[in-house]
Amino acid sequence: MLISITLRNLEVEIGVPDTEATILSELNKFEYLSPPLKKNRLIPKSIANTKAIFDFPRLLNINIVASIIIVSIREIIMIKLDSFSSFFIANWKLHGNLNFIDEFLDKIQMPNDISKCIVVCPTSIYLDTLSQKKKKFFIGAQNVSQYEDGAYTGEISSNSLRDFKIDFCIVGHSERRQIFYEKNGEINLKSFQLIKDGIIPIVCVGETLEEKKQGRTNEVLENQLKESMSDSSNSSNTIIAYEPVWAIGTGLTPSYEEIESTHKFIRENNKKFNNFKILYGGSVKSSNSKEIVALPNVDGALIGGASINLDEFKKIIED
Ligand code: PEP
């Protein structure tokens, strides 16, 4: 029998033996224990007289308590976003290998300022290697499956990311939207899966150059946010990244005023987003990162190209 309980917003299933036969087989496992204890409160009479230790209510309690602890730990270990004043997310895209990881670890000192949250997102195959070698920074994935489990060849579930202690995951990056035709609905489901598993989705939104020229930036962002944000998203479990598509990898950036006003628009567009961490991404480099991150409505940066240029990345995150 599976008992399903809902704890905060997480559903937990607890397995409980439901037939006399199951109980009997459980009892047999305990028969070697001594001294034998008999508990006949909930155990059928025929079984209660056997030399076995089987305390059904106790077992059930232990199961419930263990499940509560596991779920609570998952919630507790979800990174507390409010404890950081700024975020620097390094998106390595399809770059990097084992040598590069060693070079990165040799060369990059994490800032003394512990209010800066540094997250490094390598390709999936290197997540575990980096996670095992990392010091004082967090690991993020670049993508996740919208599905929890099943016949989906080539996918990686949020559950398995959690097993490898991955704390963040980029979703809806414009390269995934444009090259892999990812839609808002899928991004929404991916965010849902991540939040369920205690991983923080970094949801990317941004307009194309054409949309910008048509003066549709705010309309596009509003729609992307409405459709790609999971109902379970809130300011403690999700980050928003504003990444104008035309600024990614091009060396072009909006003016500081434009970045600030777009971030303000996102924050005020829906009261749900008032307290969200909102990062800027698109050609961030050492010569503009300080000014961008200092803008009142900018909480950090998502850095692509400059994150694999180690001299550049070092300058971006330094104190
Ligand atoms: C990115 O990949 O999210 C990004 C912002 O890239 P770049 O910094 O190279 O523009």
PDB file of C-alpha atoms and ligand atoms in Angstrom, residues 91 93 173 175 243 247-250 281-284 302-306, ligand 1:
ATOM      1  CA  ASN A  91      27.496  29.415 -18.459  1.00  0.00           C
ATOM      2  CA  LYS A  93      27.783  26.241 -22.860  1.00  0.00           C
ATOM      3  CA  HIS A 173      18.247  29.872 -22.526  1.00  0.00           C
ATOM      4  CA  GLU A 175      20.068  29.027 -27.548  1.00  0.00           C
ATOM      5  CA  GLU A 243      19.024  38.085 -21.631  1.00  0.00           C
ATOM      6  CA  ALA A 247      23.175  40.770 -26.903  1.00  0.00           C
ATOM      7  CA  ILE A 248      24.213  37.137 -26.388  1.00  0.00           C
ATOM      8  CA  GLY A 249      27.687  36.436 -27.718  1.00  0.00           C
ATOM      9  CA  THR A 250      27.624  39.531 -29.924  1.00  0.00           C
ATOM     10  CA  GLY A 281      22.988  38.360 -19.314  1.00  0.00           C
ATOM     11  CA  GLY A 282      24.370  39.295 -22.729  1.00  0.00           C
ATOM     12  CA  SER A 283      27.997  40.211 -23.459  1.00  0.00           C
ATOM     13  CA  VAL A 284      28.892  40.850 -19.815  1.00  0.00           C
ATOM     14  CA  LEU A 302      24.764  35.464 -16.317  1.00  0.00           C
ATOM     15  CA  ILE A 303      28.066  35.250 -18.140  1.00  0.00           C
ATOM     16  CA  GLY A 304      28.703  33.155 -21.236  1.00  0.00           C
ATOM     17  CA  GLY A 305      31.798  33.864 -23.330  1.00  0.00           C
ATOM     18  CA  ALA A 306      33.655  35.763 -20.598  1.00  0.00           C
TER      19      ALA A 306
HETATM   20  C1  PEP B   1      24.821  33.370 -22.093  1.00  0.00           C
HETATM   21  O1  PEP B   1      25.279  32.372 -22.611  1.00  0.00           O
HETATM   22  O2  PEP B   1      23.850  33.300 -21.332  1.00  0.00           O
HETATM   23  C2  PEP B   1      25.430  34.661 -22.374  1.00  0.00           C
HETATM   24  C3  PEP B   1      24.959  35.715 -21.791  1.00  0.00           C
HETATM   25  O3  PEP B   1      26.478  34.652 -23.259  1.00  0.00           O
HETATM   26  P1  PEP B   1      27.507  35.864 -23.493  1.00  0.00           P
HETATM   27  O4  PEP B   1      27.934  36.354 -22.147  1.00  0.00           O
HETATM   28  O5  PEP B   1      28.619  35.249 -24.268  1.00  0.00           O
HETATM   29  O6  PEP B   1      26.781  36.918 -24.251  1.00  0.00           O
END
